[in-house]
Short mmCIF file of N, CA, C and O in Angstrom, two decimals:
data_model
loop_
_atom_site.label_atom_id
_atom_site.label_comp_id
_atom_site.label_asym_id
_atom_site.label_seq_id
_atom_site.Cartn_x
_atom_site.Cartn_y
_atom_site.Cartn_z
N UNK T 1 140.54 16.70 -74.07
CA UNK T 1 140.42 18.03 -73.69
C UNK T 1 139.78 18.01 -72.06
O UNK T 1 139.48 16.83 -71.48
N UNK T 2 140.60 18.81 -71.28
CA UNK T 2 140.25 18.98 -70.07
C UNK T 2 139.34 20.04 -69.33
O UNK T 2 139.29 21.10 -70.21
N UNK T 3 138.31 19.77 -68.59
CA UNK T 3 137.28 21.06 -68.50
C UNK T 3 136.59 20.91 -67.02
O UNK T 3 136.89 19.82 -66.41
N UNK T 4 135.95 21.81 -66.52
CA UNK T 4 135.28 21.57 -65.37
C UNK T 4 134.15 21.17 -65.65
O UNK T 4 133.45 21.89 -66.62
N UNK T 5 133.29 20.21 -64.95
CA UNK T 5 132.20 19.66 -65.28
C UNK T 5 130.82 20.05 -64.01
O UNK T 5 131.49 19.87 -62.91
N UNK T 6 130.07 20.58 -64.44
CA UNK T 6 129.04 20.76 -63.44
C UNK T 6 127.69 19.93 -63.93
O UNK T 6 127.16 20.28 -65.19
N UNK T 7 127.17 19.16 -63.07
CA UNK T 7 125.93 18.35 -63.51
C UNK T 7 124.98 18.20 -62.61
O UNK T 7 125.13 18.29 -61.44
N UNK T 8 123.74 17.82 -62.98
CA UNK T 8 122.43 17.42 -62.22
C UNK T 8 122.69 15.85 -62.18
O UNK T 8 122.88 15.37 -63.27
N UNK T 9 122.65 15.27 -61.07
CA UNK T 9 122.93 13.81 -60.62
C UNK T 9 122.10 13.25 -59.66
O UNK T 9 121.23 13.99 -59.40
N UNK T 10 121.97 11.91 -59.77
CA UNK T 10 120.94 11.37 -58.94
C UNK T 10 121.94 9.91 -58.76
O UNK T 10 122.23 9.04 -59.56
N UNK T 11 121.76 9.47 -57.53
CA UNK T 11 122.47 8.03 -56.88
C UNK T 11 120.98 7.15 -57.02
O UNK T 11 120.15 7.22 -56.42
N UNK T 12 121.20 6.09 -58.13
CA UNK T 12 120.04 5.45 -58.22
C UNK T 12 119.90 4.25 -57.28
O UNK T 12 118.96 3.58 -57.00
N UNK T 13 121.26 3.97 -56.56
CA UNK T 13 121.09 2.61 -55.85
C UNK T 13 122.16 3.07 -54.64
O UNK T 13 123.27 3.48 -55.30
N UNK T 14 121.84 2.72 -53.67
CA UNK T 14 122.82 2.84 -52.22
C UNK T 14 123.16 1.69 -51.79
O UNK T 14 122.00 0.88 -51.56
N UNK T 15 124.23 1.17 -51.27
CA UNK T 15 124.76 0.21 -50.50
C UNK T 15 125.48 0.76 -49.28
O UNK T 15 126.17 1.21 -49.03
N UNK T 16 124.65 0.46 -48.00
CA UNK T 16 124.75 0.71 -46.68
C UNK T 16 125.69 -0.32 -45.88
O UNK T 16 125.00 -1.49 -46.10
N UNK T 17 126.36 -0.07 -45.39
CA UNK T 17 127.24 -1.26 -44.65
C UNK T 17 126.50 -1.66 -43.39
O UNK T 17 125.71 -0.92 -42.82
N UNK T 18 126.56 -2.83 -43.00
CA UNK T 18 125.84 -3.24 -41.63
C UNK T 18 126.33 -2.54 -40.67
O UNK T 18 127.52 -1.95 -40.50
N UNK T 19 125.19 -1.92 -39.82
CA UNK T 19 125.59 -1.33 -38.36
C UNK T 19 124.66 -2.01 -37.36
O UNK T 19 123.67 -2.44 -37.52
N UNK T 20 125.69 -2.40 -36.15
CA UNK T 20 125.13 -2.97 -35.30
C UNK T 20 124.41 -4.24 -35.44
O UNK T 20 125.28 -5.14 -36.29
N UNK T 21 123.07 -4.63 -35.23
CA UNK T 21 122.41 -5.85 -35.80
C UNK T 21 121.70 -5.54 -36.88
O UNK T 21 121.31 -6.70 -37.77
N UNK T 22 121.92 -4.66 -37.98
CA UNK T 22 121.33 -4.64 -39.03
C UNK T 22 122.33 -5.00 -40.15
O UNK T 22 123.30 -4.39 -40.46
N UNK T 23 121.73 -6.03 -41.01
CA UNK T 23 122.43 -6.25 -42.11
C UNK T 23 122.78 -5.07 -43.11
O UNK T 23 122.06 -4.15 -43.09
N UNK T 24 123.74 -5.40 -44.08
CA UNK T 24 123.80 -4.51 -45.26
C UNK T 24 122.66 -4.15 -45.91
O UNK T 24 121.57 -5.01 -46.17
N UNK T 25 122.18 -2.85 -46.12
CA UNK T 25 121.11 -2.63 -46.81
C UNK T 25 121.20 -1.81 -48.29
O UNK T 25 122.34 -1.29 -48.45
N UNK T 26 120.36 -2.28 -48.91
CA UNK T 26 120.51 -1.72 -50.29
C UNK T 26 119.13 -0.99 -50.88
O UNK T 26 118.26 -1.51 -50.51
N UNK T 27 119.22 0.35 -51.16
CA UNK T 27 118.27 1.24 -51.07
C UNK T 27 118.27 1.95 -52.69
O UNK T 27 119.40 2.04 -53.26
N UNK T 28 117.12 2.25 -52.93
CA UNK T 28 116.86 2.83 -54.25
C UNK T 28 115.78 4.33 -53.85
O UNK T 28 114.94 4.43 -54.63
N UNK T 29 116.23 4.98 -53.02
CA UNK T 29 115.32 6.03 -52.47
C UNK T 29 115.63 7.23 -53.52
O UNK T 29 116.65 7.76 -53.98
N UNK T 30 114.74 8.23 -53.59
CA UNK T 30 114.75 9.27 -54.52
C UNK T 30 115.72 10.40 -53.79
O UNK T 30 115.94 10.61 -52.81
N UNK T 31 116.61 10.95 -54.90
CA UNK T 31 117.61 11.85 -54.42
C UNK T 31 118.04 12.67 -55.42
O UNK T 31 117.86 12.39 -56.87
N UNK T 32 118.54 13.76 -55.47
CA UNK T 32 118.94 14.62 -56.49
C UNK T 32 120.35 15.52 -56.08
O UNK T 32 120.41 15.88 -54.72
N UNK T 33 121.35 15.68 -57.02
CA UNK T 33 122.45 16.35 -56.18
C UNK T 33 123.22 17.06 -57.20
O UNK T 33 122.94 16.74 -58.76
N UNK T 34 123.70 18.09 -57.13
CA UNK T 34 124.53 18.65 -57.67
C UNK T 34 126.07 18.15 -57.90
O UNK T 34 126.62 18.17 -56.90
N UNK T 35 126.75 18.08 -58.86
CA UNK T 35 127.92 17.41 -59.14
C UNK T 35 128.97 18.57 -59.60
O UNK T 35 128.65 19.12 -60.70
N UNK T 36 130.25 18.75 -59.15
CA UNK T 36 131.31 19.39 -59.77
C UNK T 36 132.38 18.76 -59.64
O UNK T 36 132.92 18.18 -58.48
N UNK T 37 133.06 18.67 -60.93
CA UNK T 37 134.24 17.80 -61.06
C UNK T 37 135.12 18.22 -61.99
O UNK T 37 134.92 19.25 -63.12
N UNK T 38 136.34 17.63 -62.27
CA UNK T 38 137.51 17.64 -63.28
C UNK T 38 137.03 16.70 -64.40
O UNK T 38 137.04 15.59 -64.05
N UNK T 39 136.73 17.03 -65.47
CA UNK T 39 136.76 16.08 -66.59
C UNK T 39 137.64 16.11 -67.74
O UNK T 39 138.34 17.03 -68.03
N UNK T 40 137.90 14.88 -68.20
CA UNK T 40 139.25 14.78 -69.25
C UNK T 40 138.49 13.85 -70.19
O UNK T 40 137.74 12.61 -70.31
N UNK T 41 138.10 14.54 -71.44
CA UNK T 41 137.71 14.02 -72.65
C UNK T 41 138.34 13.39 -73.47
O UNK T 41 139.46 14.24 -73.96
N UNK T 42 138.14 12.63 -74.20
CA UNK T 42 139.32 12.13 -75.55
C UNK T 42 137.94 11.67 -76.86
O UNK T 42 136.97 11.20 -76.63
N UNK T 43 138.45 12.09 -77.87
CA UNK T 43 137.58 12.24 -79.18
C UNK T 43 138.35 11.54 -80.23
O UNK T 43 139.36 11.39 -80.15
N UNK T 44 137.66 10.79 -80.87
CA UNK T 44 137.71 9.99 -82.21
C UNK T 44 136.87 10.03 -83.53
O UNK T 44 135.82 10.03 -83.24
N UNK T 45 137.53 10.63 -84.43
CA UNK T 45 136.69 10.95 -85.63
C UNK T 45 136.78 9.82 -86.53
O UNK T 45 137.97 9.07 -86.90
N UNK T 46 135.42 9.22 -86.67
CA UNK T 46 135.50 7.92 -87.50
C UNK T 46 134.93 8.19 -88.65
O UNK T 46 133.75 8.78 -89.11
N UNK T 47 135.33 7.91 -89.91
CA UNK T 47 134.92 7.73 -91.32
C UNK T 47 134.74 6.42 -91.99
O UNK T 47 135.83 6.05 -92.63
N UNK T 48 133.76 5.79 -91.64
CA UNK T 48 133.74 4.52 -92.33
C UNK T 48 133.78 4.50 -93.75
O UNK T 48 133.22 5.32 -94.56
N UNK T 49 134.51 3.28 -94.25
CA UNK T 49 134.31 3.18 -95.95
C UNK T 49 133.07 2.81 -96.27
O UNK T 49 132.38 1.89 -95.57
N UNK T 50 132.77 3.48 -97.35
CA UNK T 50 131.10 3.27 -98.01
C UNK T 50 131.36 2.50 -99.21
O UNK T 50 132.13 3.45 -100.12
N UNK T 51 130.69 1.36 -99.72
CA UNK T 51 130.81 1.09 -101.03
C UNK T 51 130.45 2.10 -102.36
O UNK T 51 131.04 2.20 -103.48
N UNK T 52 129.83 3.55 -101.90
CA UNK T 52 129.42 4.04 -103.03
C UNK T 52 130.19 5.41 -102.87
O UNK T 52 130.10 6.47 -103.29
N UNK T 53 131.30 5.19 -101.97
CA UNK T 53 132.21 6.66 -101.67
C UNK T 53 131.56 7.54 -100.94
O UNK T 53 132.09 8.81 -101.37
N UNK T 54 130.48 7.57 -100.60
CA UNK T 54 129.87 8.74 -99.61
C UNK T 54 130.75 8.68 -98.34
O UNK T 54 131.04 7.57 -97.63
N UNK T 55 131.04 9.89 -97.94
CA UNK T 55 131.74 10.20 -96.83
C UNK T 55 130.82 10.59 -95.85
O UNK T 55 130.27 11.45 -95.79
N UNK T 56 130.60 9.98 -94.72
CA UNK T 56 129.98 9.92 -93.47
C UNK T 56 130.49 9.93 -92.27
O UNK T 56 130.77 8.76 -91.90
N UNK T 57 131.28 11.07 -91.44
CA UNK T 57 131.95 10.86 -90.41
C UNK T 57 131.20 11.32 -88.91
O UNK T 57 130.11 11.78 -89.38
N UNK T 58 131.44 10.28 -88.04
CA UNK T 58 131.03 10.95 -86.77
C UNK T 58 132.09 10.84 -85.73
O UNK T 58 133.20 10.57 -86.08
N UNK T 59 131.60 11.61 -84.72
CA UNK T 59 132.64 11.66 -83.25
C UNK T 59 132.35 10.68 -82.29
O UNK T 59 130.96 10.63 -82.01
N UNK T 60 133.26 9.94 -82.03
CA UNK T 60 133.15 9.06 -80.89
C UNK T 60 133.79 9.77 -79.63
O UNK T 60 135.30 10.05 -79.62
N UNK T 61 133.25 9.70 -78.30
CA UNK T 61 133.81 10.22 -77.28
C UNK T 61 133.68 9.78 -76.37
O UNK T 61 132.95 8.98 -75.93
N UNK T 62 134.90 9.50 -75.50
CA UNK T 62 134.78 8.96 -74.05
C UNK T 62 135.26 9.76 -72.96
O UNK T 62 136.39 10.50 -73.27
N UNK T 63 134.70 10.02 -71.91
CA UNK T 63 135.34 10.95 -70.69
C UNK T 63 135.60 10.31 -69.47
O UNK T 63 134.54 9.12 -69.13
N UNK T 64 136.45 10.91 -68.43
CA UNK T 64 136.49 10.55 -67.25
C UNK T 64 136.25 11.93 -66.52
O UNK T 64 137.10 12.64 -66.63
N UNK T 65 135.47 11.65 -65.21
CA UNK T 65 135.10 12.48 -63.99
C UNK T 65 135.62 12.11 -62.88
O UNK T 65 135.57 11.02 -62.38
N UNK T 66 135.95 13.17 -62.15
CA UNK T 66 136.42 13.29 -60.54
C UNK T 66 135.75 14.09 -60.07
O UNK T 66 136.33 15.18 -60.53
N UNK T 67 135.00 14.09 -58.91
CA UNK T 67 134.85 15.50 -58.11
C UNK T 67 133.89 14.92 -57.09
O UNK T 67 133.82 13.88 -56.38
N UNK T 68 133.01 16.14 -56.49
CA UNK T 68 132.09 16.14 -55.44
C UNK T 68 130.96 16.48 -55.73
O UNK T 68 130.63 16.94 -57.00
N UNK T 69 129.93 15.80 -54.85
CA UNK T 69 128.60 16.32 -55.07
C UNK T 69 127.72 16.57 -53.63
O UNK T 69 128.34 16.33 -52.54
N UNK T 70 126.73 17.28 -53.89
CA UNK T 70 125.85 17.84 -52.54
C UNK T 70 124.45 17.93 -53.05
O UNK T 70 124.02 18.23 -54.01
N UNK T 71 123.51 17.23 -52.11
CA UNK T 71 122.13 17.40 -52.73
C UNK T 71 120.99 17.06 -51.58
O UNK T 71 121.58 16.97 -50.42
N UNK T 72 120.03 16.57 -51.65
CA UNK T 72 118.85 16.32 -50.95
C UNK T 72 118.36 14.82 -51.51
O UNK T 72 118.32 14.45 -52.45
N UNK T 73 117.52 14.37 -50.46
CA UNK T 73 117.36 12.95 -50.91
C UNK T 73 116.18 12.24 -49.64
O UNK T 73 115.80 13.58 -49.00
N UNK T 74 115.77 11.31 -49.97
CA UNK T 74 114.91 10.76 -48.84
C UNK T 74 115.35 9.29 -48.48
O UNK T 74 116.13 8.69 -49.19
N UNK T 75 115.20 9.09 -47.08
CA UNK T 75 115.70 7.46 -46.49
C UNK T 75 114.42 7.01 -45.40
O UNK T 75 113.72 8.07 -45.06
N UNK T 76 114.25 6.00 -45.53
CA UNK T 76 113.00 5.26 -44.47
C UNK T 76 113.62 5.50 -43.04
O UNK T 76 115.00 4.97 -42.96
N UNK T 77 112.90 5.91 -42.26
CA UNK T 77 113.34 5.84 -40.72
C UNK T 77 112.43 4.98 -40.26
O UNK T 77 110.94 5.17 -40.32
N UNK T 78 112.39 4.08 -39.33
CA UNK T 78 112.05 3.10 -38.47
C UNK T 78 112.62 2.49 -37.58
O UNK T 78 113.42 2.84 -37.10
N UNK T 79 111.66 1.80 -36.45
CA UNK T 79 112.56 1.05 -35.40
C UNK T 79 113.73 0.31 -35.77
O UNK T 79 114.74 0.54 -34.89
N UNK T 80 114.02 -0.43 -36.91
CA UNK T 80 115.07 -1.11 -37.15
C UNK T 80 116.14 0.05 -37.25
O UNK T 80 117.26 -0.34 -36.68
N UNK T 81 116.17 0.99 -38.04
CA UNK T 81 117.33 1.97 -38.13
C UNK T 81 117.13 2.98 -37.29
O UNK T 81 118.25 3.61 -37.19
N UNK T 82 116.82 2.83 -36.12
CA UNK T 82 116.92 3.86 -35.29
C UNK T 82 117.06 3.20 -33.65
O UNK T 82 116.85 3.54 -32.57
N UNK T 83 117.60 1.72 -33.87
CA UNK T 83 117.51 0.95 -32.86
C UNK T 83 116.43 0.80 -31.77
O UNK T 83 116.56 0.96 -30.41
N UNK T 84 115.16 0.75 -32.40
CA UNK T 84 113.82 0.79 -31.34
C UNK T 84 113.53 1.89 -30.64
O UNK T 84 112.75 2.22 -29.80
N UNK T 85 114.32 2.96 -31.29
CA UNK T 85 114.03 4.01 -30.52
C UNK T 85 112.67 5.08 -30.65
O UNK T 85 112.39 6.22 -30.26
N UNK T 86 112.13 4.65 -32.05
CA UNK T 86 110.82 5.23 -32.63
C UNK T 86 109.93 4.09 -32.60
O UNK T 86 110.60 2.89 -32.86
N UNK T 87 108.80 4.61 -32.76
CA UNK T 87 107.85 3.39 -33.08
C UNK T 87 107.28 3.53 -34.59
O UNK T 87 106.80 2.54 -35.07
N UNK T 88 107.23 4.61 -35.09
CA UNK T 88 106.76 4.76 -36.10
C UNK T 88 107.55 4.40 -37.57
O UNK T 88 108.60 4.51 -37.13
N UNK T 89 107.04 4.24 -38.67
CA UNK T 89 108.03 4.41 -40.02
C UNK T 89 107.49 5.45 -41.08
O UNK T 89 106.35 5.58 -41.04
N UNK T 90 108.75 6.22 -41.40
CA UNK T 90 108.06 7.12 -42.34
C UNK T 90 109.46 7.42 -43.40
O UNK T 90 110.51 6.94 -43.03
N UNK T 91 109.18 8.01 -44.49
CA UNK T 91 110.43 8.61 -45.13
C UNK T 91 110.80 9.90 -44.65
O UNK T 91 110.15 11.08 -44.59
N UNK T 92 112.26 10.16 -44.30
CA UNK T 92 112.55 11.23 -43.96
C UNK T 92 113.39 12.10 -45.16
O UNK T 92 114.21 11.56 -45.74
N UNK T 93 113.59 13.25 -44.62
CA UNK T 93 114.80 14.27 -45.96
C UNK T 93 115.94 14.03 -45.43
O UNK T 93 115.95 14.21 -44.31
N UNK T 94 116.68 13.96 -46.23
CA UNK T 94 118.33 13.81 -45.99
C UNK T 94 118.96 14.89 -46.79
O UNK T 94 118.71 15.28 -48.02
N UNK T 95 120.15 15.42 -46.14
CA UNK T 95 121.10 16.15 -47.02
C UNK T 95 122.29 14.91 -47.14
O UNK T 95 123.02 14.12 -46.36
N UNK T 96 122.82 14.99 -48.56
CA UNK T 96 123.88 14.05 -48.86
C UNK T 96 124.96 14.58 -49.33
O UNK T 96 124.79 16.00 -50.09
N UNK T 97 126.08 14.33 -49.11
CA UNK T 97 127.38 14.81 -49.95
C UNK T 97 128.35 13.40 -50.04
O UNK T 97 128.18 12.67 -49.38
N UNK T 98 129.37 14.05 -51.07
CA UNK T 98 130.41 12.93 -51.26
C UNK T 98 131.18 13.18 -52.16
O UNK T 98 131.11 14.15 -52.98
N UNK T 99 132.03 12.05 -52.77
CA UNK T 99 132.93 12.39 -53.89
C UNK T 99 132.41 11.23 -54.96
O UNK T 99 131.67 10.11 -54.36
N UNK T 100 132.65 11.35 -56.38
CA UNK T 100 132.12 10.48 -57.29
C UNK T 100 133.26 10.20 -58.29
O UNK T 100 133.88 11.52 -58.51
N UNK T 101 133.09 9.24 -59.23
CA UNK T 101 134.09 9.04 -60.02
C UNK T 101 133.09 8.58 -61.52
O UNK T 101 132.43 7.71 -61.12
N UNK T 102 132.88 9.02 -62.50
CA UNK T 102 132.36 9.07 -63.74
C UNK T 102 133.15 8.40 -65.01
O UNK T 102 134.08 9.01 -65.22
N UNK T 103 132.20 7.78 -65.77
CA UNK T 103 132.65 7.38 -66.97
C UNK T 103 131.65 7.77 -67.85
O UNK T 103 130.37 7.47 -67.90
N UNK T 104 132.03 8.59 -69.16
CA UNK T 104 130.87 9.04 -70.16
C UNK T 104 131.28 8.44 -71.51
O UNK T 104 132.72 8.56 -72.04
N UNK T 105 130.30 8.07 -72.27
CA UNK T 105 130.60 7.54 -73.55
C UNK T 105 129.40 8.29 -74.35
O UNK T 105 128.41 8.20 -74.17
N UNK T 106 129.95 9.44 -75.10
CA UNK T 106 128.95 10.05 -76.11
C UNK T 106 128.16 11.08 -74.87
O UNK T 106 128.90 11.64 -74.20
N UNK T 107 126.83 11.03 -74.87
CA UNK T 107 126.09 11.49 -73.85
C UNK T 107 125.56 11.03 -72.56
O UNK T 107 125.14 11.48 -71.97
N UNK T 108 126.07 9.63 -72.49
CA UNK T 108 125.48 8.71 -71.27
C UNK T 108 126.69 8.93 -70.03
O UNK T 108 127.91 8.57 -70.39
N UNK T 109 126.40 9.23 -68.80
CA UNK T 109 127.52 9.09 -67.81
C UNK T 109 126.90 8.48 -66.44
O UNK T 109 126.12 8.56 -66.16
N UNK T 110 127.82 7.42 -65.98
CA UNK T 110 127.46 6.60 -65.24
C UNK T 110 128.81 6.41 -64.08
O UNK T 110 130.17 6.65 -64.84
N UNK T 111 128.48 6.39 -63.05
CA UNK T 111 129.67 6.16 -61.96
C UNK T 111 129.47 5.69 -60.69
O UNK T 111 128.37 5.32 -60.56
N UNK T 112 130.29 5.94 -59.81
CA UNK T 112 130.47 5.09 -58.47
C UNK T 112 130.47 6.19 -57.49
O UNK T 112 131.42 7.50 -57.56
N UNK T 113 129.74 6.51 -56.24
CA UNK T 113 129.93 7.35 -55.42
C UNK T 113 130.20 6.98 -53.90
O UNK T 113 129.78 5.70 -53.71
N UNK T 114 130.93 7.61 -53.50
CA UNK T 114 131.13 7.09 -51.83
C UNK T 114 130.60 8.38 -51.06
O UNK T 114 131.01 9.68 -51.22
N UNK T 115 129.50 8.22 -50.51
CA UNK T 115 128.64 9.28 -49.95
C UNK T 115 128.39 9.12 -48.40
O UNK T 115 128.62 8.07 -47.63
N UNK T 116 127.80 10.24 -47.93
CA UNK T 116 127.29 10.42 -46.48
C UNK T 116 126.15 11.14 -46.34
O UNK T 116 125.93 12.01 -47.06
N UNK T 117 125.09 10.49 -45.54
CA UNK T 117 123.70 11.02 -45.60
C UNK T 117 123.52 11.57 -44.10
O UNK T 117 124.10 11.24 -43.34
N UNK T 118 123.12 12.93 -43.90
CA UNK T 118 122.69 13.64 -42.89
C UNK T 118 121.19 13.52 -42.68
O UNK T 118 120.59 14.42 -43.54
N UNK T 119 120.48 12.93 -41.70
CA UNK T 119 119.06 12.91 -41.45
C UNK T 119 118.91 14.14 -41.16
O UNK T 119 119.18 15.09 -40.34
N UNK T 120 117.51 15.29 -41.82
CA UNK T 120 117.23 16.33 -41.67
C UNK T 120 116.05 16.49 -40.43
O UNK T 120 115.27 17.31 -40.57
N UNK T 121 116.08 15.81 -39.77
CA UNK T 121 114.65 15.72 -38.40
C UNK T 121 115.31 15.53 -37.36
O UNK T 121 116.50 15.16 -36.99
N UNK T 122 114.35 15.67 -35.87
CA UNK T 122 114.64 15.41 -35.18
C UNK T 122 115.18 14.24 -34.63
O UNK T 122 115.81 13.92 -33.42
N UNK T 123 115.09 12.90 -35.38
CA UNK T 123 115.32 11.54 -35.14
C UNK T 123 116.95 11.45 -35.74
O UNK T 123 117.30 10.14 -35.40
N UNK T 124 117.68 12.46 -35.84
CA UNK T 124 119.08 12.02 -36.43
C UNK T 124 120.11 11.65 -35.58
O UNK T 124 120.85 10.95 -35.89
N UNK T 125 119.56 11.68 -34.20
CA UNK T 125 120.75 11.10 -33.26
C UNK T 125 120.71 9.80 -33.00
O UNK T 125 121.63 9.26 -32.52
N UNK T 126 119.34 9.25 -33.48
CA UNK T 126 118.92 8.25 -33.54
C UNK T 126 119.52 7.10 -34.60
O UNK T 126 119.20 5.91 -34.41
N UNK T 127 119.13 7.63 -35.69
CA UNK T 127 119.35 7.23 -37.22
C UNK T 127 120.82 6.26 -37.41
O UNK T 127 121.81 7.42 -37.21
N UNK T 128 120.84 5.06 -37.34
CA UNK T 128 122.29 4.69 -37.45
C UNK T 128 123.00 4.90 -38.42
O UNK T 128 124.19 4.66 -38.69
N UNK T 129 122.49 5.53 -39.78
CA UNK T 129 123.07 5.80 -40.93
C UNK T 129 123.63 7.20 -40.90
O UNK T 129 124.15 7.57 -41.99
N UNK T 130 123.18 7.97 -39.92
CA UNK T 130 123.31 9.43 -39.91
C UNK T 130 125.01 9.44 -39.88
O UNK T 130 125.90 9.17 -39.11
N UNK T 131 125.46 10.20 -40.83
CA UNK T 131 126.83 10.55 -41.31
C UNK T 131 127.79 9.08 -41.61
O UNK T 131 129.19 9.37 -41.23
N UNK T 132 127.16 7.98 -41.87
CA UNK T 132 127.76 6.75 -41.90
C UNK T 132 128.11 6.80 -43.58
O UNK T 132 127.28 6.98 -44.45
N UNK T 133 129.15 6.18 -44.22
CA UNK T 133 129.21 6.27 -45.41
C UNK T 133 128.50 4.86 -46.11
O UNK T 133 128.13 4.26 -45.50
N UNK T 134 128.01 5.28 -47.55
CA UNK T 134 127.70 4.26 -48.57
C UNK T 134 128.53 4.17 -49.72
O UNK T 134 128.84 5.07 -50.18
N UNK T 135 127.92 3.34 -50.43
CA UNK T 135 128.72 3.15 -51.86
C UNK T 135 127.40 3.39 -52.81
O UNK T 135 126.28 2.69 -52.36
N UNK T 136 127.36 4.12 -53.66
CA UNK T 136 126.41 4.26 -54.68
C UNK T 136 126.56 4.09 -56.25
O UNK T 136 128.09 4.54 -56.60
N UNK T 137 125.65 3.69 -56.96
CA UNK T 137 125.68 3.79 -58.46
C UNK T 137 125.06 5.22 -58.86
O UNK T 137 124.13 5.69 -58.57
N UNK T 138 125.84 5.98 -59.54
CA UNK T 138 125.31 7.36 -59.81
C UNK T 138 125.34 7.55 -61.31
O UNK T 138 126.14 7.24 -62.10
N UNK T 139 124.09 8.45 -61.55
CA UNK T 139 124.32 8.69 -63.19
C UNK T 139 123.96 10.30 -63.10
O UNK T 139 123.64 10.77 -62.29
N UNK T 140 124.40 10.78 -64.45
CA UNK T 140 124.32 12.21 -64.48
C UNK T 140 123.33 12.46 -65.58
O UNK T 140 122.88 12.02 -66.57
N UNK T 141 122.14 13.14 -64.96
CA UNK T 141 120.74 13.60 -65.85
C UNK T 141 120.88 14.67 -66.56
O UNK T 141 119.77 14.89 -67.13
N UNK T 142 121.94 15.48 -66.33
CA UNK T 142 121.67 16.81 -66.95
C UNK T 142 123.18 17.41 -67.26
O UNK T 142 123.76 17.21 -66.04
N UNK T 143 123.50 18.25 -68.04
CA UNK T 143 124.72 19.01 -68.10
C UNK T 143 124.82 20.30 -68.30
O UNK T 143 123.73 20.85 -69.23
N UNK T 144 125.38 21.20 -67.32
CA UNK T 144 124.98 22.56 -67.67
C UNK T 144 125.77 23.35 -68.71
O UNK T 144 127.03 22.89 -68.77
#
């Protein structure tokens, strides 16, 4: 079965590449995004043999998805990630976008994302990760 897939997703882990003197960063900040993609599903009906000759069948499903996402999230901003251009530390709102690929087994969907974050405050020009790529582990938390 081929279909259009629209999901509510969250990137649960991000791995950011090293920038300047800052080593690779691994983060698990809050974010949420809308995902739109093309999905291919495969189904198999399984009817196990039962010693009492009762027939109980179930459907096993596996799916593959490829598409784009966009949403909002948060990220820490501090002297390290701004090349010491600010003194305070805080969590800032970000806009995120990117591409993702999912594998779904029955109702569980997990995948990988290649994304880009855009800081939504006055320190965006100093933030070393602004519009830089990251790799993420993404899950689907709802299906419309």
